[in-house]
Short mmCIF file of C-alpha atoms in Angstrom, two decimals:
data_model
loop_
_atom_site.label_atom_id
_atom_site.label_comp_id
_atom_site.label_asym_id
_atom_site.label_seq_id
_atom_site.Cartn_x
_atom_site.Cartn_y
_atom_site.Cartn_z
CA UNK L 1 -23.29 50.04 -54.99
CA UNK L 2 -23.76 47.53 -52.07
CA UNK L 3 -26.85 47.82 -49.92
CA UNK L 4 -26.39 44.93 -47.40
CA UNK L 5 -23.61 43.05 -45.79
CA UNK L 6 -25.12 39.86 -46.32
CA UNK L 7 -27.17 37.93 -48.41
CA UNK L 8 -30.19 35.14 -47.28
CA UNK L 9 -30.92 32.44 -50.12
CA UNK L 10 -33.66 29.87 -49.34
CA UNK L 11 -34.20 27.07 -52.05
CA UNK L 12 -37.35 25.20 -51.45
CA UNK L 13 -36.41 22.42 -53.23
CA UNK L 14 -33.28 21.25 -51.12
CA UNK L 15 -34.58 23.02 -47.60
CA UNK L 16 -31.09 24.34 -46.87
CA UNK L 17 -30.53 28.41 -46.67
CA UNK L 18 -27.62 29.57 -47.38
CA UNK L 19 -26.36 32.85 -45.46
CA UNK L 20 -23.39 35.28 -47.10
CA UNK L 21 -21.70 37.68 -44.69
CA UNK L 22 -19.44 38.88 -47.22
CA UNK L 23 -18.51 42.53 -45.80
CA UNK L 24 -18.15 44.31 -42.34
CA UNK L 25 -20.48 43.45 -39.99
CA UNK L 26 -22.74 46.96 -39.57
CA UNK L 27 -21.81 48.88 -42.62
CA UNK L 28 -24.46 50.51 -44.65
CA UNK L 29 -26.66 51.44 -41.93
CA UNK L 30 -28.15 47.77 -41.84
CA UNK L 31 -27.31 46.66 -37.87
CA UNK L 32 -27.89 43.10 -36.96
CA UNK L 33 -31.64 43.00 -35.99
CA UNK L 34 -32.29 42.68 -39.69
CA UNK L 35 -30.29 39.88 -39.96
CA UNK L 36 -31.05 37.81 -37.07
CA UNK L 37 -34.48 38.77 -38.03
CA UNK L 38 -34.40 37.02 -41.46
CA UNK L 39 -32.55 33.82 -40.39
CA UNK L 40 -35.57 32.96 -37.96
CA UNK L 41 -37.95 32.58 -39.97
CA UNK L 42 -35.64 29.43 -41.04
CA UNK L 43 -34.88 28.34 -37.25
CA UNK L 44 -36.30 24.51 -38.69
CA UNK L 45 -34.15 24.47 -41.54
CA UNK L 46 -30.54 23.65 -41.90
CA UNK L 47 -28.12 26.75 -42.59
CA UNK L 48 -25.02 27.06 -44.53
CA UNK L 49 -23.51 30.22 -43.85
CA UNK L 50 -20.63 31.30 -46.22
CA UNK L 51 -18.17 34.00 -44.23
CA UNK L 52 -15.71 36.31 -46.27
CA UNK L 53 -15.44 38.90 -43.51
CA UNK L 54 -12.73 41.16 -42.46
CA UNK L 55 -14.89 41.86 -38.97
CA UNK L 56 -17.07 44.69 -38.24
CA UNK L 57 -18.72 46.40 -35.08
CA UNK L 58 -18.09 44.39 -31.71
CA UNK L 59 -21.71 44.39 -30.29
CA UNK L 60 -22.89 43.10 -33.87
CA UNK L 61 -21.16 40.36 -34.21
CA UNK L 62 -21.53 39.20 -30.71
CA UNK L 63 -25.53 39.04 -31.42
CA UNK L 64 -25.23 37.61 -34.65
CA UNK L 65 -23.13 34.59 -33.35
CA UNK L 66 -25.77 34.49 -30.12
CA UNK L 67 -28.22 33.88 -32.37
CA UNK L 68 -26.55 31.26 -34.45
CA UNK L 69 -25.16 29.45 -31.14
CA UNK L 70 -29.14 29.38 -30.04
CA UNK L 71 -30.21 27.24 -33.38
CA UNK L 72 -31.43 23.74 -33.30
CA UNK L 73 -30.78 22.87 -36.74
CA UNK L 74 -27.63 22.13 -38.16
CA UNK L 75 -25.04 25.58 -38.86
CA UNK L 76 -22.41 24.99 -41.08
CA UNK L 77 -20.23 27.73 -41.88
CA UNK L 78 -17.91 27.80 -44.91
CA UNK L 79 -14.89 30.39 -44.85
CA UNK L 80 -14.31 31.62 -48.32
CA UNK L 81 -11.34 34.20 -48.33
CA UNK L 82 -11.17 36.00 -44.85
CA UNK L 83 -12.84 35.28 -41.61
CA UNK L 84 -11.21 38.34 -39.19
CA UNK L 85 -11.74 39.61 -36.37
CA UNK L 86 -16.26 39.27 -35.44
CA UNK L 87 -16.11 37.03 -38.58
CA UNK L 88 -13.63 34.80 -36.84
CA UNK L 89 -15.69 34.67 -33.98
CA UNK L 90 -19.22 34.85 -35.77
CA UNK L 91 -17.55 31.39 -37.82
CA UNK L 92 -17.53 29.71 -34.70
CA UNK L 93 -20.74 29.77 -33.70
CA UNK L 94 -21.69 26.76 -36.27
CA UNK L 95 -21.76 22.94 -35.36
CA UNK L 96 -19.22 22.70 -38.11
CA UNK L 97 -16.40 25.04 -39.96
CA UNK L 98 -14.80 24.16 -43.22
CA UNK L 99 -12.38 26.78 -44.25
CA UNK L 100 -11.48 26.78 -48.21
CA UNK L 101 -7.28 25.77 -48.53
CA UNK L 102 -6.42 29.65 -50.10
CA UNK L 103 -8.46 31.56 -46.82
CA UNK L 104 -7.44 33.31 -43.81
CA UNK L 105 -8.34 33.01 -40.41
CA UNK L 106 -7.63 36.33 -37.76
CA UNK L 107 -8.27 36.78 -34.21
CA UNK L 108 -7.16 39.55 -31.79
CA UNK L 109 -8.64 41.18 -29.13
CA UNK L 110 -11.88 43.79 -28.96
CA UNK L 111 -10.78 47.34 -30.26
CA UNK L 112 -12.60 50.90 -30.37
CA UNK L 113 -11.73 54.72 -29.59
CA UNK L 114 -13.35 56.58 -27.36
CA UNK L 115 -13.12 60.95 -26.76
CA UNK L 116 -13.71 62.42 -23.11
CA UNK L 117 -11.76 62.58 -19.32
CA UNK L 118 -9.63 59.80 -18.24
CA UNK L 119 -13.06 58.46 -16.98
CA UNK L 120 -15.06 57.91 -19.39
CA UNK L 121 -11.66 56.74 -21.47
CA UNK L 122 -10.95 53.98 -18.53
CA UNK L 123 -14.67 52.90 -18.90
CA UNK L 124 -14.15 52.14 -22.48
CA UNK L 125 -11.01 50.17 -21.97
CA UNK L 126 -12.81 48.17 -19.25
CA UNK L 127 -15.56 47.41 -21.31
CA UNK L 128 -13.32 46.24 -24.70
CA UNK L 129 -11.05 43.99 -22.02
CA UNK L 130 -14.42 42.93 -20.66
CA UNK L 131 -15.35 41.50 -24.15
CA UNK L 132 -11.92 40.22 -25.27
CA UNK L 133 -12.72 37.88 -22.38
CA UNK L 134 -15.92 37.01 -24.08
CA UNK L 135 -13.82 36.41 -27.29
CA UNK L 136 -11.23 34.36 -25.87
CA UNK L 137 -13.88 32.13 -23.99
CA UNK L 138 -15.44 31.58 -27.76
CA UNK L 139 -11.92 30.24 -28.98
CA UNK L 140 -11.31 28.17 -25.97
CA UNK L 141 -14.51 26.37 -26.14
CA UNK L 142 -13.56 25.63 -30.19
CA UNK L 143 -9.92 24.47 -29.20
CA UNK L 144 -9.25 23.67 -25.91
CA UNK L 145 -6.66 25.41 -26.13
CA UNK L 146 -4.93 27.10 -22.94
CA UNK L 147 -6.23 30.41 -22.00
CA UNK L 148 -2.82 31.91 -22.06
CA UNK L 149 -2.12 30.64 -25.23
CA UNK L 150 -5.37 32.28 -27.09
CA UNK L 151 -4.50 35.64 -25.39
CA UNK L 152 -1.51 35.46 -26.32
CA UNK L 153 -2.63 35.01 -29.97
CA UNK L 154 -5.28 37.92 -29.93
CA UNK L 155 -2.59 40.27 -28.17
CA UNK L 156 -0.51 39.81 -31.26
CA UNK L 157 -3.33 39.98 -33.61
CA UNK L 158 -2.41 36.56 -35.63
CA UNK L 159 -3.65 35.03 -38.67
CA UNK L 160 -3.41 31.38 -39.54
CA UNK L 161 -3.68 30.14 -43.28
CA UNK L 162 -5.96 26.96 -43.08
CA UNK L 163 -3.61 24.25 -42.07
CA UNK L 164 -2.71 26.26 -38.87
CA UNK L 165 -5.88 26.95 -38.08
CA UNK L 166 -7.03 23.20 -38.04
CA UNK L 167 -4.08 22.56 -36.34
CA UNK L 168 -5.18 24.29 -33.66
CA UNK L 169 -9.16 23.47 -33.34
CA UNK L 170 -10.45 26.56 -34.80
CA UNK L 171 -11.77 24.73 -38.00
CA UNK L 172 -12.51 20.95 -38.19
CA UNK L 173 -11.87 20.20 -42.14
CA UNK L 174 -10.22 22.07 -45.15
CA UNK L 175 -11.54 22.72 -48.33
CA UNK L 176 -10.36 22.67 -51.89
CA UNK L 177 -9.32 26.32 -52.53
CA UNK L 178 -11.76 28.26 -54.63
CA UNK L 179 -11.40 31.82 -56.91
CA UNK L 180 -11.58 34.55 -54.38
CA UNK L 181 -12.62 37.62 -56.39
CA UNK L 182 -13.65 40.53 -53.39
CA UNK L 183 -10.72 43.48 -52.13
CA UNK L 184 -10.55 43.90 -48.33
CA UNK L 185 -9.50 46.96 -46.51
CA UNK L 186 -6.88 45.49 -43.72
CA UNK L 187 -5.71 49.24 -42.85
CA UNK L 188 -7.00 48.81 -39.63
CA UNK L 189 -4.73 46.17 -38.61
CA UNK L 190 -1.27 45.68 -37.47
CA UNK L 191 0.18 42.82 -38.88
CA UNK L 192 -0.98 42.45 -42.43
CA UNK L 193 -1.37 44.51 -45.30
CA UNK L 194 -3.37 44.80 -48.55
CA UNK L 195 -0.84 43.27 -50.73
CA UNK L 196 0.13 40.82 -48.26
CA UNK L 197 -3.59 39.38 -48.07
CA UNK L 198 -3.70 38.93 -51.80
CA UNK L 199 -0.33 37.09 -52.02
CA UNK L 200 -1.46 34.86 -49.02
CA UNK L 201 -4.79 33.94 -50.57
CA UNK L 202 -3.18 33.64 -54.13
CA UNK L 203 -0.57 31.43 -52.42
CA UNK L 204 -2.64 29.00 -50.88
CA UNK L 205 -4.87 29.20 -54.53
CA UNK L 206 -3.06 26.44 -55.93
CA UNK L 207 -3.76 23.02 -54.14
CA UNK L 208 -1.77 20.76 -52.79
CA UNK L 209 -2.96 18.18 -55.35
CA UNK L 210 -2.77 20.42 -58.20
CA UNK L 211 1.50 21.44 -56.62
CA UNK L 212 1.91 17.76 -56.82
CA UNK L 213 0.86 17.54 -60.53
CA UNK L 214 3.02 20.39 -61.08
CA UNK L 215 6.08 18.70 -59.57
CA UNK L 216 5.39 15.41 -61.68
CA UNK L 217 5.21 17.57 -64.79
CA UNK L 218 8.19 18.81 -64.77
CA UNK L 219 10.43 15.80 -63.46
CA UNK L 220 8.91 14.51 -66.57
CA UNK L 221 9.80 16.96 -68.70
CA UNK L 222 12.97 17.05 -67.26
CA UNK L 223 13.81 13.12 -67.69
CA UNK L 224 12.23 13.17 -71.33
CA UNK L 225 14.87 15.65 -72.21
CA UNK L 226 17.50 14.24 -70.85
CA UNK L 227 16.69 10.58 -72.46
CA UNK L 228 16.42 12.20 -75.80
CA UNK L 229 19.43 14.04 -75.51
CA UNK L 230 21.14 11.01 -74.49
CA UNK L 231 19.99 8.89 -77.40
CA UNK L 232 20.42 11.87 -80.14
CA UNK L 233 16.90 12.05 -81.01
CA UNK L 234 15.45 15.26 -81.92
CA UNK L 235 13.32 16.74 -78.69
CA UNK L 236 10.11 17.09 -79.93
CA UNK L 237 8.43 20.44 -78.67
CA UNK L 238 4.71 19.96 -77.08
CA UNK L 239 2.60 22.43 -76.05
CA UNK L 240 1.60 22.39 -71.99
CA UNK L 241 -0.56 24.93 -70.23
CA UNK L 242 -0.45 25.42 -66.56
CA UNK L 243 -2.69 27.27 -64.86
CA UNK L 244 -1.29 28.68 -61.53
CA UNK L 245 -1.68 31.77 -59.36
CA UNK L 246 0.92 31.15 -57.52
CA UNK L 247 3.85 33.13 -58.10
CA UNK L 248 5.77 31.81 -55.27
CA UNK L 249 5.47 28.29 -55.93
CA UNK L 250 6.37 28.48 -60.12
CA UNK L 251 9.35 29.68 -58.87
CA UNK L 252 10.23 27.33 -56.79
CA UNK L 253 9.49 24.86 -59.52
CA UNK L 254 11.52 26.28 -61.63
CA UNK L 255 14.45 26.29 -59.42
CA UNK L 256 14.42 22.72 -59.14
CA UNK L 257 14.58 22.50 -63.18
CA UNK L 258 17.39 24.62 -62.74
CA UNK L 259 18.99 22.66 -60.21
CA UNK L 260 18.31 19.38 -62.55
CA UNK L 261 19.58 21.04 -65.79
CA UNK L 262 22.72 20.85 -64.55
CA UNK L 263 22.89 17.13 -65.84
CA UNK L 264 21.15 18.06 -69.01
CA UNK L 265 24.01 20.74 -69.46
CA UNK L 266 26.61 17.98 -69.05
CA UNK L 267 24.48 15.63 -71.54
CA UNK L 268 24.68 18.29 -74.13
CA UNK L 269 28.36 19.18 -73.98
CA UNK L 270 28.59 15.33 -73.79
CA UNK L 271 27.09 15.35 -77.22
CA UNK L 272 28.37 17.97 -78.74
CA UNK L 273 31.93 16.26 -78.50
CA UNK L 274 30.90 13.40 -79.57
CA UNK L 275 28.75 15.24 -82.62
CA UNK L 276 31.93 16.77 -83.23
CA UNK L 277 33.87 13.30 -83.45
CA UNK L 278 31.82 12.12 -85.76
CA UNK L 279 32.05 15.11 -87.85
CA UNK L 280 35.78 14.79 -88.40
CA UNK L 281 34.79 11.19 -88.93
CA UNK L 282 32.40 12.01 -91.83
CA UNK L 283 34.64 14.35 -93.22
CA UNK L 284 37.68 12.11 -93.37
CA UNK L 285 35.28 9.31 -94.87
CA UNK L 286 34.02 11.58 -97.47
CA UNK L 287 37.53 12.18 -98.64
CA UNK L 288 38.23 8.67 -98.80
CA UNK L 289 35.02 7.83 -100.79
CA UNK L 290 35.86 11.27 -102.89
CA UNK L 291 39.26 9.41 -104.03
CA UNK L 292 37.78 6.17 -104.45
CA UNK L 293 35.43 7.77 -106.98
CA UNK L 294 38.39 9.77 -108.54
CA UNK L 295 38.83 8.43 -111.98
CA UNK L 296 42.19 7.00 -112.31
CA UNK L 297 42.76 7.00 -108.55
CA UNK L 298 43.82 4.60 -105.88
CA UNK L 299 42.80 5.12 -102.40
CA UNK L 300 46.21 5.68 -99.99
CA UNK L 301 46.06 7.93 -96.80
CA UNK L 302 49.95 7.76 -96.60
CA UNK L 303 51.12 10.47 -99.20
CA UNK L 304 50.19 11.59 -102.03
CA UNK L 305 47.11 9.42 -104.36
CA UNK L 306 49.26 7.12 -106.90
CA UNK L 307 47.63 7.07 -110.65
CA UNK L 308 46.72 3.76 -111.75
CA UNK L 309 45.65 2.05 -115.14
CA UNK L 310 42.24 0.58 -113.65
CA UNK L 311 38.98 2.44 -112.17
CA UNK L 312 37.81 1.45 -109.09
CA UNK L 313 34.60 -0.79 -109.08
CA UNK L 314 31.77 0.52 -109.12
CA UNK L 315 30.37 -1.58 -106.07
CA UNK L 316 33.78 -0.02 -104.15
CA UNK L 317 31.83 3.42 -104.46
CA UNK L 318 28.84 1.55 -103.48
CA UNK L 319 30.07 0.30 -100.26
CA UNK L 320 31.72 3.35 -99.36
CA UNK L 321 28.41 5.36 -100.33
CA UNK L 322 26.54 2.60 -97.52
CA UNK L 323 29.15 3.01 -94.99
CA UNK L 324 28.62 7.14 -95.21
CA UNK L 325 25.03 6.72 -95.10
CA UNK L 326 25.20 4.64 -91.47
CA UNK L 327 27.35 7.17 -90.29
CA UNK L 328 25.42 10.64 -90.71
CA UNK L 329 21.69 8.54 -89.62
#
């Protein structure tokens, strides 16, 4: 059973700590005084801190990035699966974010409940508007973007795979994507479910580089069959292993060796006429070369075989016996 929501790792050796916030922010009854008290006693020393976060309690988070912002050595934070919600906002509290290719990035707006009269209810909405302001100044400063744009974006709760969100300026450079092994419990949002975050992060699993090879492996395949076919040699059978998580994209793969076996098709019904051809060809031959070796015999294809005094030559069988030979190779 997990005690903590993060983890603190200092090695000596390289003088670079290395920070995991790999849960909600505030769970297990550890708040964020223990971890801002922790991380100072490496305020000299630069910090990588690795985020895989579906968010967490409000007030948390918003100390946890203070503290970060306040640092004078280098932050560098490294999203590995999910940064939502306080871990989207904690992320950007570094002098640098790198977000691995198969993550997720989420913002939307400050959210709580609240039980009592319409007062004390109006107080708490104040208050969670009053820090979705807060919020939305954290994601301007990242991307310039407008301000009506960013609430606009929180108001709708959106997530961006990796490539949006460096479009945008909330990351400045994408990783290679890496084996993301934890289970997250979205409930709590609107526009994204359990299932949905594991297809999204299996999705974006496989690379760009590695889709690429994929691609190239079977255009190959697919032109090595079709030259074979073409030429009558036998296809030789090779065993391949790909390794892919993504469901999506193998099918979309093999759609395009669907939509290029049409010409194999037409190569093999090519072939088979012509196998056929020679068949009859072969057969008619044999016939021939069966009369030649006839004792007695003289070779006619108009009516029925004469008898004769002589046998055919033996180098007359051989010939024929060459000729049949050429044929069937």
């Amino acid at each position: 059973m997990k005690e903590n929501w993060y983890d603190v790792q200092s090695k000596a050796s390289k003088d670079i700590v290395d920070v995991y916030i790999f849960d909600e922010i505030g769970t297990f009854g550890v708040n964020a005084q223990n971890f801002i008290d922790e991380i100072k006693g490496f305020k000299n020393s630069p910090l990588n801190l690795h985020i895989n976060c579906v968010g967490g309690d409000v007030f948390e988070g918003m100390a946890i990035y203070n503290i970060l912002k306040k640092r004078t050595a280098e932050t560098t934070v490294y999203i590995e699966g999910i940064a939502a919600s306080m871990g989207s906002v904690i992320a950007l509290a570094a002098d640098k974010v790198v977000m691995a290719e198969n993550s997720l990035f989420m913002i939307h707006n400050a959210w709580g409940g609240a039980m009592g009269e319409a007062k004390e209810l109006k107080k708490t909405a104040n208050l969670l508007e009053k820090i979705s302001n807060e919020i939305a100044d954290i994601y301007i400063k990242k991307t310039n973007l407008p301000y009506d744009r960013v609430k606009e974006m929180m108001d709708e709760e959106t997530w961006l795979n990796a490539d949006e969100a460096f479009e945008l300026g909330f990351i400045d450079s994408i990783s290679d994507a890496i084996k993301v092994a934890a289970k997250y419990d979205v409930s709590k949002f609107k526009n994204i479910t359990d299932k949905e975050i594991k297809s999204k992060l299996n999705i974006n699993l496989k690379s760009k580089k590695m889709t690429d090879e994929l691609k190239n492996w079977f255009n190959g395949k697919i032109e090595d069959i079709i030259a074979r076919v073409k030429s009558d040699d036998s296809v030789e059978t090779t065993g391949v292993e790909v390794t892919i998580a993504d469901e999506a994209e193998i099918l979309n793969k093999f759609s395009e060796l669907e939509s290029n076996s049409a010409e194999l098709n037409g190569s093999i019904t090519e072939l088979e006429g012509e196998k056929e051809t020679l068949t009859e060809e072969v057969e008619r031959l044999t016939a021939l070369l069966s009369k030649a070796n006839a004792k007695g015999t003289e070779i006619s294809t108009d009516g029925d075989p004469a008898v004769v005094e002589n046998k055919v030559e033996d180098k007359d069988a051989t010939f024929w016996n060459g000729m049949l030979a050429k044929i069937s190779r």
